[in-house]
Short mmCIF file of C-alpha atoms in Angstrom, two decimals:
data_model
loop_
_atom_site.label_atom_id
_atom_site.label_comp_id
_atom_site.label_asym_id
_atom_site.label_seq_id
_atom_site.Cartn_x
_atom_site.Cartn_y
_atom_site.Cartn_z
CA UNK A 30 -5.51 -21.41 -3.83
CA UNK A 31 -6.40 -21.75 -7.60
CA UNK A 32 -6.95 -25.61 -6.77
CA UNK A 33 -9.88 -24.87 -4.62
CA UNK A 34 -12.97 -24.05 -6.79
CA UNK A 35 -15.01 -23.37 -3.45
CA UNK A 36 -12.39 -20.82 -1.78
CA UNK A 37 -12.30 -17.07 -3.90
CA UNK A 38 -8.80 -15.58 -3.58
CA UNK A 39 -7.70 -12.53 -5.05
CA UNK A 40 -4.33 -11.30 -5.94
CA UNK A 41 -3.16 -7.19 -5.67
CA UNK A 42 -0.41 -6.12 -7.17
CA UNK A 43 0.91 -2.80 -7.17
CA UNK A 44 3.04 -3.23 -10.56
CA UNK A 45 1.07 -2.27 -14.35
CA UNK A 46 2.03 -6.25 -15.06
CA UNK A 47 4.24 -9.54 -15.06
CA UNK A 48 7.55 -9.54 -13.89
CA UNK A 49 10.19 -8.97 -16.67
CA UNK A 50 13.50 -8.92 -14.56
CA UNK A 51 13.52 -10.44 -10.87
CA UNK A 52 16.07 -9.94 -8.63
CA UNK A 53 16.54 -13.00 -6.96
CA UNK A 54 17.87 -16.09 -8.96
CA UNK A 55 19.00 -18.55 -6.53
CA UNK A 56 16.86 -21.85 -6.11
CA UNK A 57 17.77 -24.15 -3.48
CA UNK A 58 17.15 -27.83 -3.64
CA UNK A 59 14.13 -28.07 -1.10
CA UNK A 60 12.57 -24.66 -3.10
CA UNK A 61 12.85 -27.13 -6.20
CA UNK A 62 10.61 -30.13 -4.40
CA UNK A 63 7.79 -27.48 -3.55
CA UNK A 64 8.31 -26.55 -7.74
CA UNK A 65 7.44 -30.67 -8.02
CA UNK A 66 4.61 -30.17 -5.71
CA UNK A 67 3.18 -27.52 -8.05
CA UNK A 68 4.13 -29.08 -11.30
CA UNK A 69 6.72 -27.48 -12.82
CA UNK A 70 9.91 -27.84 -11.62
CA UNK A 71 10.81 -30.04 -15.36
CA UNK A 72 10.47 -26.88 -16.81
CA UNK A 73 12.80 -24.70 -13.97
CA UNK A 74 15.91 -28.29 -14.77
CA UNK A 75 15.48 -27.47 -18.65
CA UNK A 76 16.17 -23.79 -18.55
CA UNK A 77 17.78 -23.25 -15.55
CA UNK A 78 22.15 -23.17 -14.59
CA UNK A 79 22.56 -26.32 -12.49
CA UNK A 80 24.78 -24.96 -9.50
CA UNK A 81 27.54 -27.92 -9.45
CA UNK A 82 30.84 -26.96 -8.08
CA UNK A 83 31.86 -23.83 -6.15
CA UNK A 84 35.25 -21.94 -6.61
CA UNK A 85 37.78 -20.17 -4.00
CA UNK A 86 39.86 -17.87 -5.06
CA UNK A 87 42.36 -15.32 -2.77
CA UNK A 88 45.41 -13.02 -3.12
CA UNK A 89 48.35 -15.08 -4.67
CA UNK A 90 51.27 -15.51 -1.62
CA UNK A 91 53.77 -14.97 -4.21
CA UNK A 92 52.31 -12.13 -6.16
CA UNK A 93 50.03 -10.63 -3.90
CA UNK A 94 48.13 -7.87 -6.26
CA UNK A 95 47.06 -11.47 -8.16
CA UNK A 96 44.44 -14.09 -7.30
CA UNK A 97 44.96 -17.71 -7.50
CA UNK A 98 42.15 -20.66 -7.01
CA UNK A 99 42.66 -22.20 -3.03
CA UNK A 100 40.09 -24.66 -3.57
CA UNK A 101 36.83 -26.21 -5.07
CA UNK A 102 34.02 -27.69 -3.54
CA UNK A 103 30.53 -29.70 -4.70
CA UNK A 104 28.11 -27.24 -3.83
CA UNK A 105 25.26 -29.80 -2.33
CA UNK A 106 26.27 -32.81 -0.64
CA UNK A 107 25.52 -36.23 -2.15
CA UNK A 108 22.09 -37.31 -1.01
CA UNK A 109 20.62 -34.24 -0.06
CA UNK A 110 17.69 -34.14 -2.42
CA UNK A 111 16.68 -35.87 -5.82
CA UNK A 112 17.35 -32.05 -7.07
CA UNK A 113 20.04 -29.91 -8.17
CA UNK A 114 20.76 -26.16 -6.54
CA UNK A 115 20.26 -24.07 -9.87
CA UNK A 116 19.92 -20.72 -10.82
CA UNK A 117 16.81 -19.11 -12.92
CA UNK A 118 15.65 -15.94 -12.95
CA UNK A 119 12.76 -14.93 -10.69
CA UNK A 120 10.55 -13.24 -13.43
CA UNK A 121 10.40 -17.40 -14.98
CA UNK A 122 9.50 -18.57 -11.50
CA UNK A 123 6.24 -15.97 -11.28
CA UNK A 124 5.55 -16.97 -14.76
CA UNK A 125 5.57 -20.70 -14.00
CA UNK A 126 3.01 -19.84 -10.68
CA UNK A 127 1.09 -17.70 -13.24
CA UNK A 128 0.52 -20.83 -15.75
CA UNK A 129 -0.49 -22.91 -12.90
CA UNK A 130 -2.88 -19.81 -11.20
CA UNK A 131 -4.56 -19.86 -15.10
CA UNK A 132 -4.86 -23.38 -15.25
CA UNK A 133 -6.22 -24.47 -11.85
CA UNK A 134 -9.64 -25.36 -11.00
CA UNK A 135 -10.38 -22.04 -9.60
CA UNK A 136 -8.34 -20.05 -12.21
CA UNK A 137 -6.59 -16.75 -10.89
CA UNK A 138 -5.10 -14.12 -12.68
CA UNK A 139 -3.39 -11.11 -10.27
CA UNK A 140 -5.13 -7.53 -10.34
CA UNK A 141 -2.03 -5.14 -11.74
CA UNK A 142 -1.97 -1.02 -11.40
CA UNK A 143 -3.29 -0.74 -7.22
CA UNK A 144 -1.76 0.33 -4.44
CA UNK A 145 -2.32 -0.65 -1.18
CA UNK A 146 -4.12 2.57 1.20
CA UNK A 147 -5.10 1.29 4.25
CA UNK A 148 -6.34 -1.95 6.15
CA UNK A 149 -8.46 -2.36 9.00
CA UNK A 150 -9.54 -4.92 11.07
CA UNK A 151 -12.93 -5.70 12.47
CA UNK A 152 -13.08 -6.21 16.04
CA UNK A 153 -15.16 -9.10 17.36
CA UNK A 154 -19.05 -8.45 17.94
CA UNK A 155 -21.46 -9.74 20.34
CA UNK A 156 -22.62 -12.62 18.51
CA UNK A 157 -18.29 -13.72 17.68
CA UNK A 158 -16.21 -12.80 15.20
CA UNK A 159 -16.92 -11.22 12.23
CA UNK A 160 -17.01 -13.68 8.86
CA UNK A 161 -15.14 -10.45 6.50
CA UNK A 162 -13.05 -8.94 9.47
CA UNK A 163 -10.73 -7.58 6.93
CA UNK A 164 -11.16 -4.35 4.92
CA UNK A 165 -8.48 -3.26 2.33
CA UNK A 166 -8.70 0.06 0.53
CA UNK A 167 -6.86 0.33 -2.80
CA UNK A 168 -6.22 2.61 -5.02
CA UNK A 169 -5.93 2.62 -8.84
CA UNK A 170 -2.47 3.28 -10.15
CA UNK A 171 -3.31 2.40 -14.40
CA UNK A 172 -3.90 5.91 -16.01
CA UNK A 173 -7.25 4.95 -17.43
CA UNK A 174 -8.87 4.62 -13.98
CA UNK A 175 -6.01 6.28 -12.11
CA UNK A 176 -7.15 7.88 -8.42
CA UNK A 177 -10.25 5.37 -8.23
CA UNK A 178 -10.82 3.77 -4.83
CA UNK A 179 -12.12 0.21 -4.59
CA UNK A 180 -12.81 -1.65 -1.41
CA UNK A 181 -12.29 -5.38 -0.58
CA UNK A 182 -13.37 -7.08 2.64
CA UNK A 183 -12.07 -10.68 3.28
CA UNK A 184 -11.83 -13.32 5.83
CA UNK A 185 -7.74 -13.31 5.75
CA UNK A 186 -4.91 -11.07 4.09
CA UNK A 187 -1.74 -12.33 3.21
CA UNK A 188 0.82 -9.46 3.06
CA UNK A 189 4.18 -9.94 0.65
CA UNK A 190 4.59 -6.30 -0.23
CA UNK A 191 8.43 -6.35 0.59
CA UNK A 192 10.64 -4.66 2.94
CA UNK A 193 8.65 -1.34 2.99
CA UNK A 194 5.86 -3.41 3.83
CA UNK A 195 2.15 -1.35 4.15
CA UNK A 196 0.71 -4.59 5.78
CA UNK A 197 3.41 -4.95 8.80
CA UNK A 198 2.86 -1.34 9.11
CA UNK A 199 -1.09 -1.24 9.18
CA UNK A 200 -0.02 -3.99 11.98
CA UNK A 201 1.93 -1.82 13.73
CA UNK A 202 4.35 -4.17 13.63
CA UNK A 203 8.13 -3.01 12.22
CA UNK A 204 11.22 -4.78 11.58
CA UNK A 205 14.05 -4.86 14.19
CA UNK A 206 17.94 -5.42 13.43
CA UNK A 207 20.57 -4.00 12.67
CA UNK A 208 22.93 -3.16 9.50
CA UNK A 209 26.89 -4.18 9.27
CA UNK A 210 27.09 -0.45 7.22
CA UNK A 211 28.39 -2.54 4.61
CA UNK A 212 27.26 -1.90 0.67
CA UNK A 213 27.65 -3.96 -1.86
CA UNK A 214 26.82 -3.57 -6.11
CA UNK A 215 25.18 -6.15 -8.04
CA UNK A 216 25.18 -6.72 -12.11
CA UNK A 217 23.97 -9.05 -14.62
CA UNK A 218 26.45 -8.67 -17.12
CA UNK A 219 27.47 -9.95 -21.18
CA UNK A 220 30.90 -10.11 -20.57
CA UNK A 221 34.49 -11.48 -22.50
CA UNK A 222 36.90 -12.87 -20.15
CA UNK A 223 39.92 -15.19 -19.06
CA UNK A 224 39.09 -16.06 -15.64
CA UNK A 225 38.94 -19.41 -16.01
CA UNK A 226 35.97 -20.07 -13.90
CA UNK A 227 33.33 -17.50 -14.99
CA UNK A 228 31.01 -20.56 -15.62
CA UNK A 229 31.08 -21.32 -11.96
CA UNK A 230 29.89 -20.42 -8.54
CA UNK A 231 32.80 -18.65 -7.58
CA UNK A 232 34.14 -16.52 -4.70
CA UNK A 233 37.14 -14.23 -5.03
CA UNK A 234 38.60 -12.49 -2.33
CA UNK A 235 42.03 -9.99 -3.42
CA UNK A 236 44.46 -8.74 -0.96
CA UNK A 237 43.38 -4.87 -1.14
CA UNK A 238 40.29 -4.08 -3.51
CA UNK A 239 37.59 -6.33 -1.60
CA UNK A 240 36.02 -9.05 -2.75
CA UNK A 241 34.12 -10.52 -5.72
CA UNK A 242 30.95 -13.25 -5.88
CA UNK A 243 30.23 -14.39 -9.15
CA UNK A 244 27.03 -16.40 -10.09
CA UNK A 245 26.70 -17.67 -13.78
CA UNK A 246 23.23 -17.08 -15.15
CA UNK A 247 20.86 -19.49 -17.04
CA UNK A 248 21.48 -19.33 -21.18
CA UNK A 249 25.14 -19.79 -20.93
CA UNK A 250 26.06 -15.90 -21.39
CA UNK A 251 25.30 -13.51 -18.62
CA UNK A 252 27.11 -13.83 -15.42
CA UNK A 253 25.71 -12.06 -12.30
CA UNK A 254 28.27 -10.57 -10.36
CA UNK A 255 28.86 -8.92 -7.01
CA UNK A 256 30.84 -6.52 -6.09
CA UNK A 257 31.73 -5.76 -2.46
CA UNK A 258 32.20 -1.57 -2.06
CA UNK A 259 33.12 0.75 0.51
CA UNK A 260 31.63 0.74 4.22
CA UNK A 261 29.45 3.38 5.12
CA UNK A 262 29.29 5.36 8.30
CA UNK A 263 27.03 5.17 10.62
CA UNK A 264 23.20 6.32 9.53
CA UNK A 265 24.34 6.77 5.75
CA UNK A 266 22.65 5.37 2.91
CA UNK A 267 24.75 4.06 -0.35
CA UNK A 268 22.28 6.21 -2.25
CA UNK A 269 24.39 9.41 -1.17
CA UNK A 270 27.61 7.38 -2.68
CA UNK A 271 26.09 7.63 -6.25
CA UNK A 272 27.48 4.69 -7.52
CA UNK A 273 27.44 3.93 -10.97
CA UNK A 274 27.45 0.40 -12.90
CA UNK A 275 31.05 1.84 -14.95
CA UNK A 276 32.37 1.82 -11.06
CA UNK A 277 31.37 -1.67 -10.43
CA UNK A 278 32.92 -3.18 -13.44
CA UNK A 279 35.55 -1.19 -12.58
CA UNK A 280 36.39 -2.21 -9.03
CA UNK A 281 35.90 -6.18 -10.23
CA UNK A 282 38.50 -5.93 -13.09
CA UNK A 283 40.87 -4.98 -10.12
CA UNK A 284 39.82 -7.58 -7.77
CA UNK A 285 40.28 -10.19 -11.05
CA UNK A 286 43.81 -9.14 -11.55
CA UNK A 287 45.83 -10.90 -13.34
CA UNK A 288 42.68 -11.96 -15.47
CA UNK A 289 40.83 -9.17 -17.63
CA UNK A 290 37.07 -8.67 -17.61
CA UNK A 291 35.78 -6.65 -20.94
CA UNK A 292 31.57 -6.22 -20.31
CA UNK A 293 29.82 -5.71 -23.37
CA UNK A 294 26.55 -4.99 -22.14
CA UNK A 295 25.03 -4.72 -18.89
CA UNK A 296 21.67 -6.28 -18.71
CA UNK A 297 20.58 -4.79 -15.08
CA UNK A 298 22.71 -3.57 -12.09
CA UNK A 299 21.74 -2.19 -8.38
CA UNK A 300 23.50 -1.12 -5.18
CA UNK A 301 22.07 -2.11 -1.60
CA UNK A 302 23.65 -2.16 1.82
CA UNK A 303 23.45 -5.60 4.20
CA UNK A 304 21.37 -5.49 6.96
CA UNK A 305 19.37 -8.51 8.79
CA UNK A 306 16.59 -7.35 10.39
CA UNK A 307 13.46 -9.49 11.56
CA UNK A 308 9.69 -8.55 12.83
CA UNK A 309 8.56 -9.75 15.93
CA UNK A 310 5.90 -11.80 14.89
CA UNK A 311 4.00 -12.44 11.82
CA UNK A 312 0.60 -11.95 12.18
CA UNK A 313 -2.11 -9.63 14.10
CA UNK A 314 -2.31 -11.56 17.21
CA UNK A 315 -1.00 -9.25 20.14
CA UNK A 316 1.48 -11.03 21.88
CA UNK A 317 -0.05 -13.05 25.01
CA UNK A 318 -3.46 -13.43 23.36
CA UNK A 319 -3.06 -16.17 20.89
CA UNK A 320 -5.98 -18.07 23.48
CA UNK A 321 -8.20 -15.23 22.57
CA UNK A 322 -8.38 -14.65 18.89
CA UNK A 323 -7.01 -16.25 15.68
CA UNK A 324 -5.26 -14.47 13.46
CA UNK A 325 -6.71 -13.10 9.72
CA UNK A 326 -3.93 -10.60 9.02
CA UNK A 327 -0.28 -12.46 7.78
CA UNK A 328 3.09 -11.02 6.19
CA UNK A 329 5.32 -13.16 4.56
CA UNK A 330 9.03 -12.89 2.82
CA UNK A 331 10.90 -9.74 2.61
CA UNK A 332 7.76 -8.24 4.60
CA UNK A 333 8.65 -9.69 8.08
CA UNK A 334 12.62 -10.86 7.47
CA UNK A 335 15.35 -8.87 5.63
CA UNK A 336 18.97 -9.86 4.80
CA UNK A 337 21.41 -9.94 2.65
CA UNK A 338 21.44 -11.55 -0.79
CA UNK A 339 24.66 -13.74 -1.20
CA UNK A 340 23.14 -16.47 0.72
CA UNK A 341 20.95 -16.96 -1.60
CA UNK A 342 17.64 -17.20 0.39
CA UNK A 343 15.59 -14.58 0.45
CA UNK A 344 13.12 -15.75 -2.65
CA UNK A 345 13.30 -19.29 -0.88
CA UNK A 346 13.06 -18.90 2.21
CA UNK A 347 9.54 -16.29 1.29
CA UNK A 348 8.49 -19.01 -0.94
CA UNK A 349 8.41 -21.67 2.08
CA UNK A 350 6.86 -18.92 4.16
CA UNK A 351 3.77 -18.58 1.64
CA UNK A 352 3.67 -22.60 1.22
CA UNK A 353 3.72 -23.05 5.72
CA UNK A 354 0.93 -20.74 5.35
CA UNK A 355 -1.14 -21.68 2.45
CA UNK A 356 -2.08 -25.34 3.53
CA UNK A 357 -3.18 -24.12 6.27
CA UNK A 358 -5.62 -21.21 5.29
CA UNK A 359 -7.03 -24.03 2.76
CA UNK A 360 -7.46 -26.02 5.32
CA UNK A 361 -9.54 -23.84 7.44
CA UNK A 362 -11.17 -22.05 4.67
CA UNK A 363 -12.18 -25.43 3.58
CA UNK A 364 -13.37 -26.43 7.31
CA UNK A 365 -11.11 -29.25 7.47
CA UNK A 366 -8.44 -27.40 9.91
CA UNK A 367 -9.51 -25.53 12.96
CA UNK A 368 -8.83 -21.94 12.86
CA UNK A 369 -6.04 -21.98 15.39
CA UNK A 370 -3.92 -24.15 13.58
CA UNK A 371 -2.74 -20.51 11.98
CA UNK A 372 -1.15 -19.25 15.09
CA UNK A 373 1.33 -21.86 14.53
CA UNK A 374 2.81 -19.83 11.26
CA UNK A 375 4.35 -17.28 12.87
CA UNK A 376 6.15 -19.30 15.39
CA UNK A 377 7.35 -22.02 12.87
CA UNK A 378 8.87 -19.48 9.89
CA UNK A 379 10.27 -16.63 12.82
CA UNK A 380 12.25 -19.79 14.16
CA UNK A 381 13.65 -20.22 10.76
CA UNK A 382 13.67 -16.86 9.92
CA UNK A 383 15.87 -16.36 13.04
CA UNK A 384 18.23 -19.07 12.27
CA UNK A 385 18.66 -17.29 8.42
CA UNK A 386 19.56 -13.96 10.05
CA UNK A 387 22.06 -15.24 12.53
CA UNK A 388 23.67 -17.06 9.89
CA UNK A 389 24.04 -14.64 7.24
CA UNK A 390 25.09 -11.84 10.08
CA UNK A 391 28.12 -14.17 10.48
CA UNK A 392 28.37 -14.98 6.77
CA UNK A 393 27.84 -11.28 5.59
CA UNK A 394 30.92 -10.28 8.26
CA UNK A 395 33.36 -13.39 7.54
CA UNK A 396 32.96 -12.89 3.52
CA UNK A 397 34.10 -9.16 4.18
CA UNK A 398 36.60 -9.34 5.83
CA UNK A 399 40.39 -9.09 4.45
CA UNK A 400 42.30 -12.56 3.50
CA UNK A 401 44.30 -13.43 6.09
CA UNK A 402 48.11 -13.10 5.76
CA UNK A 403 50.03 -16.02 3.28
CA UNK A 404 51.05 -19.36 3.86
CA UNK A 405 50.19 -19.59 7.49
CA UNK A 406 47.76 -21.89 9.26
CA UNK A 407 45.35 -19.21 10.36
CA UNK A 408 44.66 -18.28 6.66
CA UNK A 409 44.17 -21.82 5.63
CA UNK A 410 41.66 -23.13 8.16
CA UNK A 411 40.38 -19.58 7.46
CA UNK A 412 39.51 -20.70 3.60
CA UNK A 413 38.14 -24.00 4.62
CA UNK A 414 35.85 -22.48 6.78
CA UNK A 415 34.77 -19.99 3.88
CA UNK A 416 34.01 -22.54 1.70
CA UNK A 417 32.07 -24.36 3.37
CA UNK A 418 29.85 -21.58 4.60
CA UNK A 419 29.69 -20.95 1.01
CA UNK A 420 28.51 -24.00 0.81
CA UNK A 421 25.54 -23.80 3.79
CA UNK A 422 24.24 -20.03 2.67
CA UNK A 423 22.91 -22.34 -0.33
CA UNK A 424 20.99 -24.44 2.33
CA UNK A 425 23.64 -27.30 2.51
CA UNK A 426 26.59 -28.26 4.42
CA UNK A 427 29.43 -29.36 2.04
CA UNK A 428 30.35 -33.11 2.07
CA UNK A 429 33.45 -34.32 4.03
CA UNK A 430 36.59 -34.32 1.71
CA UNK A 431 37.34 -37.98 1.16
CA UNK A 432 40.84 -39.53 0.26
CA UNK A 433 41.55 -40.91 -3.23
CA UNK A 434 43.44 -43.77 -3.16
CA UNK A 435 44.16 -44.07 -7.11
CA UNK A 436 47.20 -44.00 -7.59
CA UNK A 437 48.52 -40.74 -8.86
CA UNK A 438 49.33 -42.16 -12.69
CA UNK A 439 46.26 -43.32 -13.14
CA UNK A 440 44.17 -40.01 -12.20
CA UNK A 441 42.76 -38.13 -15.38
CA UNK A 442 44.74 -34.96 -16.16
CA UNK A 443 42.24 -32.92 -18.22
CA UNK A 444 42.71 -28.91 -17.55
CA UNK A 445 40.40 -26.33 -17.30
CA UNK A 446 40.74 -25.23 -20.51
CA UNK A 447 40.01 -28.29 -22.64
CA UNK A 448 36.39 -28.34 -20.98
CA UNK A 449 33.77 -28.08 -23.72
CA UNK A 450 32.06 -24.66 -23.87
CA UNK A 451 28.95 -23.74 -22.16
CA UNK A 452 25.42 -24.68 -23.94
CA UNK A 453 22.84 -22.15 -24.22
CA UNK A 454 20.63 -23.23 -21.77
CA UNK A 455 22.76 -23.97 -19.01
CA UNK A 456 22.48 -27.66 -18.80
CA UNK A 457 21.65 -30.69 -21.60
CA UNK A 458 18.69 -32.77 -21.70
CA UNK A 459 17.10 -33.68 -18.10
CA UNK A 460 16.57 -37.04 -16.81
CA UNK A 461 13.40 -37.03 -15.46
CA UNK A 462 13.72 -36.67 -11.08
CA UNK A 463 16.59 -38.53 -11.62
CA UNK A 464 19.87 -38.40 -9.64
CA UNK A 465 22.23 -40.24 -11.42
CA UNK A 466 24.10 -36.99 -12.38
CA UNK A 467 25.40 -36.87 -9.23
CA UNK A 468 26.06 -39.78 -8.55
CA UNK A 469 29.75 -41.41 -9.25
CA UNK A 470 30.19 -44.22 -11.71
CA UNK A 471 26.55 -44.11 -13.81
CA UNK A 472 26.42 -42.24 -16.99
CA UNK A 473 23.75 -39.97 -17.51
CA UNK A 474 23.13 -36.64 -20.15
CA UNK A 475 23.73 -34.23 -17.47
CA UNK A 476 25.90 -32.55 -15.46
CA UNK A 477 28.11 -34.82 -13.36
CA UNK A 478 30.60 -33.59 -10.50
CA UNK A 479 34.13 -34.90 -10.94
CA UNK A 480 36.54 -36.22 -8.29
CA UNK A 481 40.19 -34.85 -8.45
CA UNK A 482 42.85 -36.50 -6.71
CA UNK A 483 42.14 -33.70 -3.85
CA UNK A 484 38.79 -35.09 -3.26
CA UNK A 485 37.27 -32.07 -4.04
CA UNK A 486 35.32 -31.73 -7.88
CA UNK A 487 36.93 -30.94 -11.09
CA UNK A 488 35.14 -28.07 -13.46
CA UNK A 489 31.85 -29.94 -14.58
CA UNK A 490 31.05 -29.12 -18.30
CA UNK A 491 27.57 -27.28 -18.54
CA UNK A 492 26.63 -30.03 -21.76
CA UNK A 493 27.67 -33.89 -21.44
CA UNK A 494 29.82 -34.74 -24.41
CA UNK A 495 30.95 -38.51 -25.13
CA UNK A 496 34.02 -39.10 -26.46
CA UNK A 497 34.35 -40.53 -29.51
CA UNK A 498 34.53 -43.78 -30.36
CA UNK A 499 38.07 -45.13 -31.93
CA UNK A 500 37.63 -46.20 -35.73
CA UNK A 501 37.11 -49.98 -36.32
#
């Protein structure tokens, strides 16, 4: 909305300022062509952890209180998108919107320290509908003002105040679902290790102490890493479990085993329990009188769907739902789009919405449940289907396995370990929108996947070294 001079948008936020730590960090490929849209996603390539390569990793058959690595996988199939998957914190995504809100034609800065009281809706008069149907009461959080009231009326409200949503409840609207009573502990953590792939997307599964997802971060130190816990009974909230971060770290040095995991710091941790729930429609229309009225009320993101966060959608999939609806209410704000053109939001995004929450209600239950028993054709068609629904939660399938017919003596034989170590920022100098780094054959300063003579990709170093040239 900042690049409309004639359209005045404002921006509440109940928070006293900018984002400092988000919660989500996942960006998937089509999340980084809207970034392109807006004009930053150069910025999100340079700082980000490009997401090449995914790990599997279950309970040795020979030693089973060990894990050993059953297979590796490129995370986004070839041709998908000119962009990588990649992984940046959420606080650097609002503060690249921010920069672009400041800079815009119609330059917006969000109002911190109020809380959302009440909205109301004006019903239509004689002469039509009303041109400021809306009216929002808020209320001053910031202690120099704290307790003051102030009143906004407006032609449409956008609600993205999060799972406890005040919107979808001034609606009367709710979210319906249901929860696997499954919880689950998150960290971001500085950590010294020998698991050999703690700089990649990896998924660890051990034959009794759960199972282990770990996410490297941007900056080439902190890993995020979660850590599946106990099931809850019915009706009971992992807030009664008091589980602490020392627990965590605890239960994922088990699941590691034989490797050892020594955290130096943690940087920010959380508990939360999966459950996919989904509203029944996302705006104020009643149902069966879309031919009546448009819509002026919307919720978007965690406000209308819910899930969990391992398939790494929730900030994308909420960040298509504002871009669906914000061409639109430019469009009619700017009397280029007829007004009814909004009803189609909430059919478009539930329908996508719905296909999220079916998939990660079979994701959430498949990567729960206990490896299958050793060496026997159930558990191996059972790991191939993991990874490559490990693949999709990111938005992708994985690419078909292909044969390589090199023969075996002429296959390089580098090893994990001689890998050069990760760079500070995650990745080297960016090509500009270019996709040569994943494509085989052309040299470029990025990350490149590498075939192994399993058709699947060897550990891609974070920073493209050449080798050295032989002395004349």
């Amino acid at each position: 909305m900042a690049a409309f001079p004639d359209v005045t948008t404002r921006i509440v936020e109940q928070k006293p300022g900018r984002l400092v730590l988000g919660q989500a960090d996942g960006v998937a490929c089509r999340t980084m062509e809207m970034f392109e849209a807006f004009g930053f996603s150069e910025r999100v390539l340079k700082e980000a952890y490009w997401v090449n390569e995914t790990s599997f990793w279950r309970p040795d058959d020979a030693r089973r209180g060990s894990i050993t690595r059953s297979g590796r996988i490129q995370d986004t199939e070839d041709g998908l998108s000119e962009f990588p998957h990649v992984i940046l914190n959420q606080a650097r995504v609002h503060d690249f919107y921010l920069d672009v809100m400041r800079g815009g034609p119609a330059p917006l800065e969000p109002d911190y320290s109020r809380r959302l009281l009440d909205l109301a809706i004006a019903p239509p008069g004689a002469d039509g509908p009303v041109s400021h149907p809306v009216t929002v009461t808020l209320e001053r959080t910031d202690l120099a003002l704290q307790g003051q009231l102030e009143t906004v009326r407006a032609r449409y409200v956008v609600g993205c105040d999060g799972a406890r949503s005040t919107v979808r409840g001034a609606l009367g609207r709710a979210l319906h679902g249901d929860s696997a009573n499954q919880a689950w502990g998150v960290m971001d953590v500085l950590a010294v290790t020998d698991f050999p792939d703690i700089r990649l997307k990896a998924t660890i599964h051990s034959a009794h102490d759960g199972a282990v997802l770990i996410i490297p971060r941007e900056g080439g130190y902190l890993v995020r890493i979660y850590v599946e816990l106990d099931k809850l009974a019915d009706n009971e909230r992992i807030s009664s479990r008091n589980v602490t971060a020392e627990r965590l770290i605890a239960t994922a040095r088990r699941v590691l085993h034989p490797y050892t995991l020594e955290v130096k710091e943690v940087a920010w941790w959380s508990v939360y329990e999966i459950g996919q729930r989904l509203c029944d429609k996302f705006d104020d229309t009643p149902e069966g009188a879309a031919g009546a009225r448009d819509p002026c009320v919307f919720i978007a993101g965690d406000a209308c769907h819910t899930h969990s966060p391992k398939a790494g959608q929730g900030m994308n999939v909420s960040i298509q739902d504002s871009f669906n609806l914000g061409w639109k209410l430019a469009g009619v704000l700017r009397g280029r789009c007829r007004p009814c053109i909004l009803h189609t939001y909430s059919a478009e995004r539930r329908a996508v919405a719905q296909e999220l929450i079916d998939f990660d209600r079979k994701w959430a239950k498949m990567f729960s449940a206990p490896p299958k028993a050793p060496a026997t054709p159930t558990a191996r068609a059972s790991i191939r289907r993991s990874s490559r629904a490990t693949s999709s939660s990111r938005g992708v399938s994985p690419p078909a396995r292909r044969p390589d017919t090199t023969p075996r003596s002429s296959r390089p034989s580098r090893s994990i370990s001689t890998w050069p170590r990760a760079s500070r920022s995650g990745c080297a100098s960016i090509p500009r929108r270019s996709s040569a780094w994943r494509t085989p054959g052309r040299s470029s300063s990025a990350t490149r996947s590498r075939r192994t003579d399993a058709g699947a990709c060897s550990p891609s170093p974070t920073r493209w070294t050449p080798p050295p040239r032989a002395a004349a």
